[in-house]
Amino acid sequence: KEEINGILKDGGKIWLYFNKQELVCSMFYMPIKESSLRKHNVMFNEIEVGALGPIMVSPKYVGNGLQNEMIQVLNKYCIDNNKKYIYTKVCSDNVYCLRNLIKNGYILKDEYENERGMNSALIKEL
């Protein structure tokens, strides 16, 4: 709860999609710091970059194209907020998410390992 409140306080946004009372999917927009971008070989000014944070689709709704739809919503939001790029990170084992991101114009910028395993950092030009 504290982490989410911090993201919102810093200019982040959360989209929650429901089917009646059931949470179907969600997506975070997050501001990004230049230090995080540099760490993953992204050499853009943080003012020009928004970040796709955690994205979730309930298992019951997987396979319905919802992640791709949410990515389009984020694209529009970033364009409307004068962003030129969108940055994101994803676990390299999450092949479905990686495939969707690449299909939506994201380019691999860095691969790195942390306590959760191998990860990919990607960027999309708007």
mmCIF file of C-alpha atoms in Angstrom, residues 55-123:
data_model
loop_
_atom_site.group_PDB
_atom_site.id
_atom_site.type_symbol
_atom_site.label_atom_id
_atom_site.label_comp_id
_atom_site.label_asym_id
_atom_site.label_seq_id
_atom_site.Cartn_x
_atom_site.Cartn_y
_atom_site.Cartn_z
ATOM 1 C CA ILE A 55 0.709 -5.027 -15.661
ATOM 2 C CA MET A 56 -1.630 -7.825 -14.605
ATOM 3 C CA VAL A 57 -4.301 -9.896 -16.314
ATOM 4 C CA SER A 58 -6.383 -12.225 -14.157
ATOM 5 C CA PRO A 59 -5.771 -15.875 -15.174
ATOM 6 C CA LYS A 60 -9.445 -16.223 -16.139
ATOM 7 C CA TYR A 61 -9.004 -13.493 -18.788
ATOM 8 C CA VAL A 62 -5.567 -14.400 -20.208
ATOM 9 C CA GLY A 63 -5.590 -14.842 -23.989
ATOM 10 C CA ASN A 64 -8.141 -12.125 -24.730
ATOM 11 C CA GLY A 65 -5.681 -9.435 -25.893
ATOM 12 C CA LEU A 66 -6.133 -7.313 -22.772
ATOM 13 C CA GLN A 67 -2.423 -6.655 -22.275
ATOM 14 C CA ASN A 68 -2.180 -5.297 -25.825
ATOM 15 C CA GLU A 69 -5.233 -3.081 -25.207
ATOM 16 C CA MET A 70 -3.722 -1.702 -22.004
ATOM 17 C CA ILE A 71 -0.435 -0.990 -23.800
ATOM 18 C CA GLN A 72 -2.405 1.100 -26.326
ATOM 19 C CA VAL A 73 -4.069 3.021 -23.477
ATOM 20 C CA LEU A 74 -0.634 3.752 -22.011
ATOM 21 C CA ASN A 75 0.686 4.889 -25.407
ATOM 22 C CA LYS A 76 -2.114 7.454 -25.654
ATOM 23 C CA TYR A 77 -1.629 8.580 -22.056
ATOM 24 C CA CYS A 78 2.099 9.123 -22.606
ATOM 25 C CA ILE A 79 1.560 11.000 -25.879
ATOM 26 C CA ASP A 80 -1.071 13.179 -24.187
ATOM 27 C CA ASN A 81 1.494 13.917 -21.449
ATOM 28 C CA ASN A 82 4.270 14.872 -23.896
ATOM 29 C CA LYS A 83 6.371 11.739 -23.428
ATOM 30 C CA LYS A 84 8.508 10.631 -26.368
ATOM 31 C CA TYR A 85 9.436 7.187 -25.037
ATOM 32 C CA ILE A 86 8.074 4.447 -22.791
ATOM 33 C CA TYR A 87 10.458 2.329 -20.730
ATOM 34 C CA THR A 88 9.692 -0.971 -19.050
ATOM 35 C CA LYS A 89 11.309 -4.006 -17.466
ATOM 36 C CA VAL A 90 10.036 -7.572 -17.597
ATOM 37 C CA CYS A 91 11.201 -10.963 -16.362
ATOM 38 C CA SER A 92 12.903 -12.645 -19.319
ATOM 39 C CA ASP A 93 10.964 -15.872 -18.592
ATOM 40 C CA ASN A 94 7.681 -14.054 -19.228
ATOM 41 C CA VAL A 95 7.704 -14.860 -22.940
ATOM 42 C CA TYR A 96 4.081 -13.808 -23.507
ATOM 43 C CA CYS A 97 4.666 -10.335 -22.105
ATOM 44 C CA LEU A 98 7.967 -9.967 -23.991
ATOM 45 C CA ARG A 99 6.260 -11.030 -27.206
ATOM 46 C CA ASN A 100 3.446 -8.517 -26.682
ATOM 47 C CA LEU A 101 5.881 -5.694 -25.930
ATOM 48 C CA ILE A 102 7.997 -6.413 -29.021
ATOM 49 C CA LYS A 103 4.824 -6.709 -31.116
ATOM 50 C CA ASN A 104 3.901 -3.240 -29.833
ATOM 51 C CA GLY A 105 7.200 -1.652 -30.895
ATOM 52 C CA TYR A 106 9.378 -2.069 -27.804
ATOM 53 C CA ILE A 107 13.091 -2.674 -28.395
ATOM 54 C CA LEU A 108 15.387 -4.601 -26.053
ATOM 55 C CA LYS A 109 17.964 -2.247 -24.484
ATOM 56 C CA ASP A 110 19.492 -4.364 -21.710
ATOM 57 C CA GLU A 111 19.396 -7.752 -20.038
ATOM 58 C CA TYR A 112 20.383 -8.136 -16.422
ATOM 59 C CA GLU A 113 20.087 -10.539 -13.504
ATOM 60 C CA ASN A 114 18.677 -9.808 -10.066
ATOM 61 C CA GLU A 115 17.296 -11.844 -7.158
ATOM 62 C CA ARG A 116 14.259 -12.818 -9.279
ATOM 63 C CA GLY A 117 16.329 -14.080 -12.225
ATOM 64 C CA MET A 118 17.028 -12.721 -15.704
ATOM 65 C CA ASN A 119 15.241 -9.558 -16.767
ATOM 66 C CA SER A 120 14.911 -7.456 -19.905
ATOM 67 C CA ALA A 121 14.761 -3.659 -20.126
ATOM 68 C CA LEU A 122 12.900 -2.329 -23.167
ATOM 69 C CA ILE A 123 12.112 1.065 -24.691
#
